[in-house]
Tab-separated table of C-alpha atoms and ligand atoms in Angstrom:
chain	number	residue	atom	x	y	z
A	1	MET	CA	12.082	4.516	-38.035
A	2	ASN	CA	13.401	1.151	-37.219
A	3	ILE	CA	11.642	-0.274	-34.525
A	4	TYR	CA	14.699	0.288	-32.393
A	5	GLU	CA	14.116	4.111	-33.043
A	6	GLU	CA	10.506	4.048	-32.223
A	7	LEU	CA	11.034	2.364	-28.816
A	8	THR	CA	13.598	4.855	-28.109
A	9	LYS	CA	11.148	7.246	-29.198
A	10	GLU	CA	8.464	5.909	-26.577
A	11	MET	CA	10.475	5.180	-23.870
A	12	LYS	CA	11.828	9.103	-24.243
A	13	GLU	CA	7.899	10.346	-24.545
A	14	LEU	CA	7.326	8.310	-20.840
A	15	GLU	CA	10.424	9.824	-19.506
A	16	GLU	CA	9.294	13.428	-20.287
A	17	GLN	CA	5.861	12.312	-18.281
A	18	GLY	CA	7.834	10.780	-15.641
A	19	LEU	CA	6.248	7.800	-16.165
A	20	LEU	CA	9.666	5.519	-16.721
A	21	VAL	CA	10.377	2.985	-13.939
A	22	ASN	CA	13.593	3.469	-12.394
A	23	ILE	CA	15.172	0.048	-11.838
A	24	ARG	CA	17.217	0.337	-8.664
A	25	THR	CA	19.714	-2.325	-7.862
A	26	LEU	CA	20.288	-3.815	-4.610
A	27	GLU	CA	23.856	-4.813	-3.803
A	28	SER	CA	23.169	-6.726	-0.585
A	29	ALA	CA	21.092	-9.196	0.102
A	30	GLN	CA	17.073	-8.799	1.039
A	31	GLY	CA	16.899	-7.384	4.716
A	32	ALA	CA	15.960	-4.578	7.032
A	33	TRP	CA	19.172	-2.639	5.478
A	34	LEU	CA	20.628	-2.636	2.192
A	35	ASN	CA	23.164	-1.277	-0.061
A	36	MET	CA	22.343	0.368	-2.632
A	37	ASN	CA	24.955	2.459	-4.831
A	38	GLY	CA	27.749	1.832	-2.623
A	39	LYS	CA	25.648	3.438	0.547
A	40	LYS	CA	23.567	1.738	3.591
A	41	VAL	CA	20.179	2.280	3.168
A	42	LEU	CA	17.064	1.442	5.732
A	43	ASN	CA	15.013	-0.903	3.410
A	44	MET	CA	11.226	0.292	3.231
A	45	CYS	CA	10.326	-1.187	-0.075
A	46	SER	CA	10.100	-4.736	-0.285
A	47	ASN	CA	7.846	-7.677	-0.100
A	48	ASN	CA	9.702	-9.624	2.674
A	49	TYR	CA	7.114	-9.323	5.554
A	50	LEU	CA	8.217	-11.400	8.061
A	51	GLY	CA	12.011	-11.192	7.007
A	52	PHE	CA	12.810	-14.520	5.581
A	53	ALA	CA	14.040	-13.778	2.038
A	54	ASN	CA	17.321	-14.065	3.885
A	55	ASP	CA	16.166	-16.299	6.660
A	56	GLU	CA	19.177	-18.342	8.422
A	57	ARG	CA	16.815	-21.661	8.289
A	58	LEU	CA	15.397	-20.953	5.059
A	59	LYS	CA	18.675	-20.871	3.348
A	60	LYS	CA	19.564	-24.292	5.011
A	61	ALA	CA	16.937	-25.937	3.927
A	62	SER	CA	17.324	-24.550	0.601
A	63	ILE	CA	20.698	-25.903	0.308
A	64	LYS	CA	19.477	-29.271	1.820
A	65	ALA	CA	17.183	-29.294	-0.843
A	66	ILE	CA	19.862	-28.831	-3.842
A	67	GLU	CA	22.417	-31.467	-2.575
A	68	GLU	CA	18.939	-34.011	-2.329
A	69	TRP	CA	17.511	-32.856	-5.505
A	70	GLY	CA	19.631	-30.838	-7.636
A	71	VAL	CA	19.325	-27.271	-8.829
A	72	GLY	CA	17.318	-27.547	-11.786
A	73	PRO	CA	13.650	-29.755	-12.219
A	74	GLY	CA	14.647	-30.726	-15.933
A	75	ALA	CA	10.969	-30.661	-16.923
A	76	VAL	CA	7.910	-29.244	-17.166
A	77	ARG	CA	5.451	-30.768	-14.245
A	78	SER	CA	3.640	-33.062	-16.616
A	79	ILE	CA	6.373	-34.940	-18.168
A	80	ALA	CA	9.049	-35.248	-15.677
A	81	GLY	CA	9.381	-32.544	-13.868
A	82	THR	CA	7.314	-33.576	-11.019
A	83	LEU	CA	9.949	-34.433	-7.793
A	84	THR	CA	8.613	-35.758	-4.597
A	85	ILE	CA	9.522	-32.771	-3.003
A	86	HIS	CA	6.893	-30.910	-5.304
A	87	ASN	CA	4.251	-33.180	-4.213
A	88	THR	CA	5.346	-32.543	-0.488
A	89	LEU	CA	5.285	-28.838	-0.715
A	90	GLU	CA	1.612	-28.997	-1.939
A	91	SER	CA	0.484	-31.283	0.195
A	92	GLU	CA	1.974	-29.557	3.826
A	93	LEU	CA	0.818	-26.266	2.200
A	94	ALA	CA	-2.468	-28.141	1.587
A	95	LYS	CA	-2.463	-28.723	6.058
A	96	PHE	CA	-1.466	-25.000	6.440
A	97	LYS	CA	-4.077	-23.407	4.704
A	98	HIS	CA	-6.904	-26.188	5.743
A	99	VAL	CA	-7.828	-26.567	2.440
A	100	GLU	CA	-7.951	-29.995	0.547
A	101	ASP	CA	-4.886	-29.605	-1.993
A	102	THR	CA	-3.013	-27.052	-3.402
A	103	LEU	CA	-0.824	-26.866	-7.022
A	104	VAL	CA	2.257	-25.097	-6.968
A	105	VAL	CA	3.181	-22.806	-9.733
A	106	GLN	CA	6.746	-20.670	-10.645
A	107	SER	CA	5.182	-17.468	-9.250
A	108	GLY	CA	1.856	-15.918	-8.213
A	109	PHE	CA	1.365	-14.028	-11.509
A	110	ASN	CA	1.855	-17.650	-12.979
A	111	ALA	CA	-1.045	-18.910	-10.632
A	112	ASN	CA	-3.449	-16.825	-12.010
A	113	GLN	CA	-2.952	-17.213	-15.711
A	114	ALA	CA	-3.119	-21.185	-14.614
A	115	ILE	CA	-6.661	-21.048	-12.655
A	116	ILE	CA	-8.463	-18.161	-14.318
A	117	PRO	CA	-8.291	-19.546	-18.251
A	118	ALA	CA	-8.196	-23.230	-17.376
A	119	ILE	CA	-11.758	-23.129	-15.921
A	120	MET	CA	-13.556	-20.055	-17.416
A	121	ARG	CA	-15.811	-20.508	-20.550
A	122	SER	CA	-17.062	-18.118	-23.210
A	123	GLU	CA	-20.567	-19.107	-22.037
A	124	ASP	CA	-19.272	-17.486	-18.265
A	125	ALA	CA	-18.940	-14.957	-16.665
A	126	ILE	CA	-16.101	-12.919	-14.884
A	127	LEU	CA	-17.073	-10.538	-12.011
A	128	SER	CA	-13.229	-8.500	-11.048
A	129	ASP	CA	-13.371	-6.055	-8.731
A	130	GLU	CA	-11.604	-2.344	-10.394
A	131	LEU	CA	-8.512	-2.252	-8.691
A	132	ASN	CA	-7.754	-6.216	-8.931
A	133	HIS	CA	-4.044	-6.890	-9.159
A	134	ALA	CA	-2.511	-6.863	-13.243
A	135	SER	CA	-2.028	-10.558	-13.212
A	136	ILE	CA	-5.801	-11.207	-12.622
A	137	ILE	CA	-6.797	-8.909	-15.188
A	138	ASP	CA	-4.003	-10.939	-17.776
A	139	GLY	CA	-5.566	-13.862	-16.399
A	140	VAL	CA	-9.581	-12.944	-17.257
A	141	ARG	CA	-7.551	-11.547	-20.978
A	142	LEU	CA	-6.969	-15.122	-21.426
A	143	THR	CA	-10.363	-16.035	-21.546
A	144	LYS	CA	-13.626	-15.302	-23.726
A	145	SER	CA	-16.023	-15.089	-20.909
A	146	LYS	CA	-17.919	-12.093	-20.534
A	147	LYS	CA	-15.921	-9.740	-18.204
A	148	TYR	CA	-17.776	-7.406	-15.882
A	149	VAL	CA	-15.884	-4.681	-13.798
A	150	TRP	CA	-17.341	-3.836	-9.818
A	151	LYS	CA	-16.766	-0.931	-8.267
A	152	HIS	CA	-13.420	-1.313	-5.529
A	153	LYS	CA	-14.699	-3.359	-2.717
A	154	ASP	CA	-18.054	-2.064	-3.505
A	155	VAL	CA	-20.776	-5.402	-2.906
A	156	LYS	CA	-23.908	-3.549	-4.322
A	157	SER	CA	-22.264	-2.444	-7.553
A	158	LEU	CA	-21.023	-6.656	-7.374
A	159	GLU	CA	-24.564	-7.454	-6.902
A	160	GLU	CA	-25.454	-5.246	-9.714
A	161	ALA	CA	-23.188	-7.043	-11.876
A	162	LEU	CA	-24.313	-10.555	-10.801
A	163	LYS	CA	-27.274	-9.403	-11.730
A	164	LYS	CA	-26.373	-8.340	-15.272
A	165	ALA	CA	-24.627	-11.362	-15.395
A	166	ASP	CA	-27.959	-13.568	-14.864
A	167	SER	CA	-30.081	-11.939	-17.078
A	168	GLU	CA	-27.241	-12.290	-20.130
A	169	ASN	CA	-27.138	-15.990	-19.110
A	170	ALA	CA	-24.045	-16.601	-17.696
A	171	LYS	CA	-23.417	-20.072	-16.851
A	172	ARG	CA	-20.159	-19.981	-14.341
A	173	LYS	CA	-20.434	-16.971	-12.770
A	174	LEU	CA	-16.406	-16.525	-10.844
A	175	ILE	CA	-16.263	-13.385	-8.521
A	176	ILE	CA	-12.559	-12.190	-8.112
A	177	THR	CA	-11.056	-10.316	-5.829
A	178	ASP	CA	-7.412	-9.153	-4.470
A	179	GLY	CA	-7.205	-10.038	-0.931
A	180	VAL	CA	-5.190	-7.385	0.780
A	181	PHE	CA	-4.679	-4.277	-1.945
A	182	SER	CA	-1.164	-3.888	-2.405
A	183	MET	CA	-1.329	-0.125	-3.108
A	184	ASP	CA	-3.799	1.235	-0.036
A	185	GLY	CA	-3.198	-1.887	2.423
A	186	ASP	CA	-7.096	-2.361	2.555
A	187	VAL	CA	-8.801	-5.538	2.789
A	188	ALA	CA	-11.338	-7.189	0.694
A	189	PRO	CA	-14.808	-7.399	2.284
A	190	LEU	CA	-14.473	-11.328	1.831
A	191	PRO	CA	-17.906	-12.460	4.194
A	192	GLU	CA	-20.206	-10.089	2.433
A	193	ILE	CA	-18.691	-10.703	-1.180
A	194	CYS	CA	-19.463	-15.132	0.156
A	195	ASP	CA	-22.857	-13.762	1.146
A	196	VAL	CA	-23.594	-12.183	-2.145
A	197	ALA	CA	-21.857	-14.886	-4.279
A	198	GLU	CA	-24.386	-17.591	-2.429
A	199	LYS	CA	-27.542	-15.533	-3.031
A	200	TYR	CA	-26.057	-15.486	-7.221
A	201	ASN	CA	-24.801	-19.106	-7.058
A	202	ALA	CA	-21.162	-17.758	-8.072
A	203	LEU	CA	-17.868	-18.594	-7.488
A	204	VAL	CA	-15.723	-16.564	-5.365
A	205	MET	CA	-11.722	-16.742	-6.088
A	206	VAL	CA	-9.354	-14.369	-4.008
A	207	ASP	CA	-5.836	-13.543	-4.727
A	208	ASP	CA	-3.944	-13.446	-1.382
A	209	ALA	CA	-0.717	-12.535	-2.411
A	210	HIS	CA	-0.171	-9.806	0.174
A	211	GLY	CA	-2.189	-11.681	2.732
A	212	GLU	CA	-0.443	-14.949	2.863
A	213	GLY	CA	1.952	-15.432	6.031
A	214	VAL	CA	0.673	-11.883	7.418
A	215	LEU	CA	-3.544	-12.176	7.774
A	216	GLY	CA	-5.082	-14.795	10.094
A	217	SER	CA	-4.099	-17.252	12.097
A	218	ASN	CA	0.023	-17.824	11.931
A	219	GLY	CA	-0.228	-16.033	8.853
A	220	ARG	CA	-2.691	-18.437	6.640
A	221	GLY	CA	-4.450	-16.148	4.799
A	222	ILE	CA	-7.709	-13.660	4.410
A	223	VAL	CA	-9.909	-17.056	4.518
A	224	ASP	CA	-8.576	-18.124	8.224
A	225	HIS	CA	-8.384	-14.170	9.454
A	226	PHE	CA	-12.563	-14.108	8.556
A	227	GLY	CA	-13.107	-17.228	9.393
A	228	LEU	CA	-14.281	-18.497	6.000
A	229	HIS	CA	-13.062	-21.790	5.513
A	230	GLY	CA	-15.736	-24.049	2.573
A	231	ARG	CA	-17.324	-20.455	1.588
A	232	VAL	CA	-14.322	-19.348	-0.593
A	233	ASP	CA	-13.581	-21.665	-3.742
A	234	ILE	CA	-10.490	-20.185	-4.991
A	235	GLU	CA	-7.303	-18.854	-3.360
A	236	VAL	CA	-4.440	-17.999	-5.104
A	237	GLY	CA	-1.042	-17.198	-3.103
A	238	THR	CA	2.310	-16.540	-3.547
A	239	LEU	CA	5.114	-18.105	-1.970
A	240	SER	CA	7.342	-14.332	-3.191
A	241	LYS	CA	6.041	-12.393	-0.345
A	242	ALA	CA	6.059	-13.215	3.146
A	243	PHE	CA	6.902	-16.708	2.596
A	244	GLY	CA	10.620	-15.090	1.650
A	245	VAL	CA	11.244	-18.055	-1.558
A	246	VAL	CA	9.330	-17.455	-5.075
A	247	GLY	CA	6.269	-19.679	-6.589
A	248	GLY	CA	2.998	-19.102	-6.689
A	249	PHE	CA	0.191	-21.495	-5.459
A	250	VAL	CA	-4.080	-22.468	-6.316
A	251	ALA	CA	-5.762	-23.562	-3.084
A	252	GLY	CA	-8.748	-25.339	-3.349
A	253	LYS	CA	-10.902	-28.905	-3.257
A	254	LYS	CA	-9.383	-31.810	-4.724
A	255	GLU	CA	-11.113	-32.291	-7.757
A	256	LEU	CA	-10.453	-28.428	-8.883
A	257	ILE	CA	-6.756	-29.246	-8.328
A	258	LYS	CA	-6.818	-32.622	-9.949
A	259	TYR	CA	-8.321	-30.448	-12.978
A	260	LEU	CA	-5.858	-27.902	-13.096
A	261	LYS	CA	-3.084	-30.629	-13.455
A	262	GLN	CA	-4.606	-31.263	-16.476
A	263	LYS	CA	-4.930	-27.992	-17.802
A	264	ALA	CA	-3.620	-25.075	-16.226
A	265	ARG	CA	-0.885	-23.783	-18.978
A	266	PRO	CA	2.023	-22.797	-16.469
A	267	PHE	CA	1.636	-26.154	-14.891
A	268	LEU	CA	1.439	-27.824	-18.461
A	269	PHE	CA	3.977	-25.606	-20.306
A	270	SER	CA	6.635	-24.214	-18.123
A	271	SER	CA	9.227	-25.814	-15.940
A	272	SER	CA	8.271	-26.382	-12.185
A	273	LEU	CA	9.820	-24.768	-9.324
A	274	SER	CA	13.494	-25.458	-8.438
A	275	PRO	CA	14.184	-27.391	-5.346
A	276	ALA	CA	16.132	-24.844	-4.084
A	277	GLU	CA	12.888	-22.921	-3.778
A	278	SER	CA	10.381	-25.917	-2.873
A	279	GLY	CA	12.908	-26.446	0.125
A	280	ALA	CA	12.862	-23.201	1.429
A	281	ALA	CA	9.078	-22.616	1.268
A	282	LEU	CA	8.619	-26.119	3.248
A	283	GLU	CA	10.648	-24.590	5.713
A	284	ALA	CA	8.534	-20.956	6.008
A	285	ILE	CA	5.428	-23.264	6.410
A	286	LYS	CA	7.552	-25.251	8.836
A	287	ILE	CA	8.235	-22.185	10.432
A	288	LEU	CA	4.440	-20.596	10.421
A	289	THR	CA	3.009	-23.554	11.332
A	290	GLU	CA	5.506	-23.955	14.974
A	291	ASN	CA	4.965	-20.339	15.803
A	292	ASP	CA	3.700	-16.667	14.757
A	293	ILE	CA	6.650	-14.878	16.420
A	294	GLU	CA	7.677	-12.910	12.928
A	295	VAL	CA	3.554	-12.205	12.039
A	296	LYS	CA	3.024	-10.828	15.571
A	297	LYS	CA	6.140	-8.770	15.022
A	298	LEU	CA	5.160	-7.646	11.474
A	299	TRP	CA	2.078	-6.293	12.892
A	300	ASP	CA	3.306	-4.470	15.883
A	301	ASN	CA	5.612	-2.796	13.350
A	302	GLY	CA	3.263	-1.793	11.381
A	303	LYS	CA	0.904	-0.536	14.114
A	304	TYR	CA	3.734	1.542	15.802
A	305	PHE	CA	5.033	2.969	12.909
A	306	GLN	CA	1.133	3.756	11.500
A	307	GLU	CA	0.511	5.564	14.848
A	308	LYS	CA	3.216	7.562	14.883
A	309	MET	CA	3.147	8.479	11.380
A	310	ARG	CA	-0.489	9.645	12.319
A	311	GLU	CA	0.743	11.471	15.440
A	312	MET	CA	2.983	13.546	13.420
A	313	GLY	CA	0.023	14.329	11.226
A	314	PHE	CA	0.660	12.181	8.211
A	315	ASP	CA	-2.162	10.627	6.275
A	316	THR	CA	-1.902	7.088	6.024
A	317	GLY	CA	-4.995	6.282	3.832
A	318	GLU	CA	-7.358	3.456	4.249
A	319	THR	CA	-4.611	1.009	5.282
A	320	VAL	CA	-5.676	-1.978	7.732
A	321	THR	CA	-2.570	-4.017	7.616
A	322	PRO	CA	1.153	-3.180	7.923
A	323	ILE	CA	1.275	-1.598	4.527
A	324	THR	CA	1.485	1.860	4.813
A	325	PRO	CA	0.796	4.814	2.227
A	326	VAL	CA	1.798	7.791	3.088
A	327	MET	CA	-0.512	9.978	0.738
A	328	LEU	CA	0.759	13.270	-0.820
A	329	TYR	CA	-1.527	13.238	-3.590
A	330	GLU	CA	0.953	15.308	-5.728
A	331	ALA	CA	3.521	13.227	-8.154
A	332	LYS	CA	5.729	16.213	-8.196
A	333	THR	CA	5.897	15.712	-4.053
A	334	ALA	CA	5.879	12.075	-3.631
A	335	LYS	CA	8.916	11.978	-6.043
A	336	LYS	CA	10.250	14.909	-4.434
A	337	PHE	CA	9.793	12.975	-0.720
A	338	SER	CA	11.218	9.513	-1.620
A	339	SER	CA	14.783	11.154	-3.191
A	340	ARG	CA	14.881	13.097	-0.090
A	341	LEU	CA	14.546	9.832	1.950
A	342	TYR	CA	16.763	8.519	-0.063
A	343	GLU	CA	19.376	11.063	1.033
A	344	GLU	CA	19.075	10.980	4.265
A	345	GLY	CA	19.193	7.008	4.113
A	346	ILE	CA	15.867	5.548	3.285
A	347	PHE	CA	14.566	3.529	0.178
A	348	ALA	CA	10.984	3.841	-0.028
A	349	SER	CA	9.412	4.387	-3.409
A	350	ALA	CA	6.969	7.245	-4.244
A	351	ILE	CA	4.097	5.622	-6.362
A	352	GLY	CA	2.331	7.573	-8.730
A	353	PHE	CA	0.272	7.224	-11.819
A	354	PRO	CA	-0.518	4.448	-13.456
A	355	THR	CA	-0.291	2.262	-10.597
A	356	VAL	CA	-2.735	4.463	-8.610
A	357	PRO	CA	-5.245	6.521	-10.024
A	358	LYS	CA	-4.252	10.293	-10.564
A	359	GLY	CA	-3.832	12.771	-7.661
A	360	LYS	CA	-3.089	9.666	-5.386
A	361	ALA	CA	0.787	9.412	-5.443
A	362	ARG	CA	2.216	8.429	-2.263
A	363	ILE	CA	5.324	6.998	-0.816
A	364	ARG	CA	4.590	3.008	-0.147
A	365	VAL	CA	6.032	1.838	2.936
A	366	MET	CA	6.522	-1.744	3.188
A	367	ILE	CA	7.028	-2.729	7.076
A	368	SER	CA	8.613	-6.058	7.719
A	369	ALA	CA	9.226	-8.031	10.536
A	370	ALA	CA	13.150	-7.832	10.062
A	371	HIS	CA	12.907	-4.054	10.902
A	372	SER	CA	13.799	-3.778	14.623
A	373	ARG	CA	12.215	-0.722	16.845
A	374	GLU	CA	15.467	1.779	16.457
A	375	ASP	CA	14.995	1.247	12.298
A	376	LEU	CA	11.802	1.757	12.935
A	377	ASP	CA	12.437	5.231	14.954
A	378	PHE	CA	15.445	6.524	12.726
A	379	ALA	CA	12.468	6.485	9.641
A	380	LEU	CA	10.191	8.097	11.931
A	381	GLU	CA	12.726	10.869	12.809
A	382	LYS	CA	13.439	11.615	8.433
A	383	PHE	CA	10.248	11.232	7.669
A	384	LYS	CA	9.141	13.795	10.595
A	385	LEU	CA	12.252	16.027	9.055
A	386	ILE	CA	11.173	15.910	5.716
A	387	GLY	CA	7.472	16.331	6.296
A	388	LYS	CA	8.488	19.561	8.122
A	389	GLU	CA	10.815	20.461	5.112
A	390	LEU	CA	8.224	20.232	2.280
A	391	GLU	CA	5.623	21.334	4.713
A	392	ILE	CA	2.983	18.109	4.682
A	393	ILE	CA	3.121	18.512	8.481
B	1	PMP	N1	-1.091	-11.248	-7.114
B	1	PMP	C1	-1.136	-10.145	-6.430
B	1	PMP	C2	-2.365	-9.698	-5.597
B	1	PMP	C3	0.170	-9.215	-6.284
B	1	PMP	O1	0.324	-8.459	-5.508
B	1	PMP	C4	0.871	-10.039	-6.926
B	1	PMP	C5	2.881	-9.290	-6.634
B	1	PMP	N2	3.247	-8.039	-6.867
B	1	PMP	C6	0.994	-11.188	-7.209
B	1	PMP	C7	0.151	-11.706	-7.683
B	1	PMP	C8	2.352	-11.538	-8.525
B	1	PMP	O2	3.152	-12.620	-7.368
B	1	PMP	P1	4.422	-13.132	-7.951
B	1	PMP	O3	5.336	-11.803	-7.661
B	1	PMP	O4	4.544	-14.664	-6.914
B	1	PMP	O5	4.206	-13.677	-8.904
């Protein structure tokens, strides 16, 4: 067998196990409604929390940035790819987040690759929540540090891991957690994590990809939500979800950001964010600084949808955010539910193993400020119809 035959065979096996990723194409821009396969469907799948991905104000700002700065950065940040607009984006983001400084890279994924290997050495310890995002796991893999995985949101388990790291003479100890866990919509117990970190002299890093633009005053994120300014050492964020654009960042103390500009590999070896992205992201920050209309609408929509779903008898798991897992447990049921929803005009994906544990399959509904009440009522009606049809409720 040559390599292509081997790859094809492997994919056939994945298909047989129902594990093949189905890549769908949107035939229209992001928004509450989409065209897919020539059909109009309600979008309950994207991370476009605030509806900014196709917002007129962001589009205008993006076009203006292209007119002023062109379409490409021309180089990596450390050679000739730092434009004034990048520096402005970093300082505006720092102001918005109430941190000393930020470093912007090409994606949230890259932000984790930028920070973790840059500061963690072989004599150090990384303590990671077992459900942390793949980009954290990969960032950790790029280090030679000792790894300790603690039970999801379990601060006692974290404390055990810290004790073990101390007994093994770890120098730097870095606790890493997602802020909002994207499959369940639950939130890390960050105040308790900070308490235990202080007791063991460990650093705290939170990946707030799904909390950015969602939690805290005007969407400032999880640190603001819990009032933990100054107690969390490193915040990783993305510009690709609530901010509606693409890009990622690390936020923290001036010394840390200065150091990252010397050491972070995605900063040094991959070209900068484009002017179009930078301009749009700056506009998102401006809008969020000025008002919280979209953030409030997102939460109102989330509460409304979840309350109605629970009233109907659906199990929405552990969520405390607008992310709405509709727990169906059996992978087959979740797939069937999702394809029936699609037939009825709703795009909401079924999520099963390996993204979530076996026996915990679900439909994950992503609520957005772009949804109107009528959109949500339409979705609720269809969930009810199919829930009864499949004898879930
Ligand atoms: N961290 C977390 C927790 C995420 O959920 C994601 C996106 N799925 C990322 C990082 C990566 O962000 P981006 O899409 O900007 O690369």
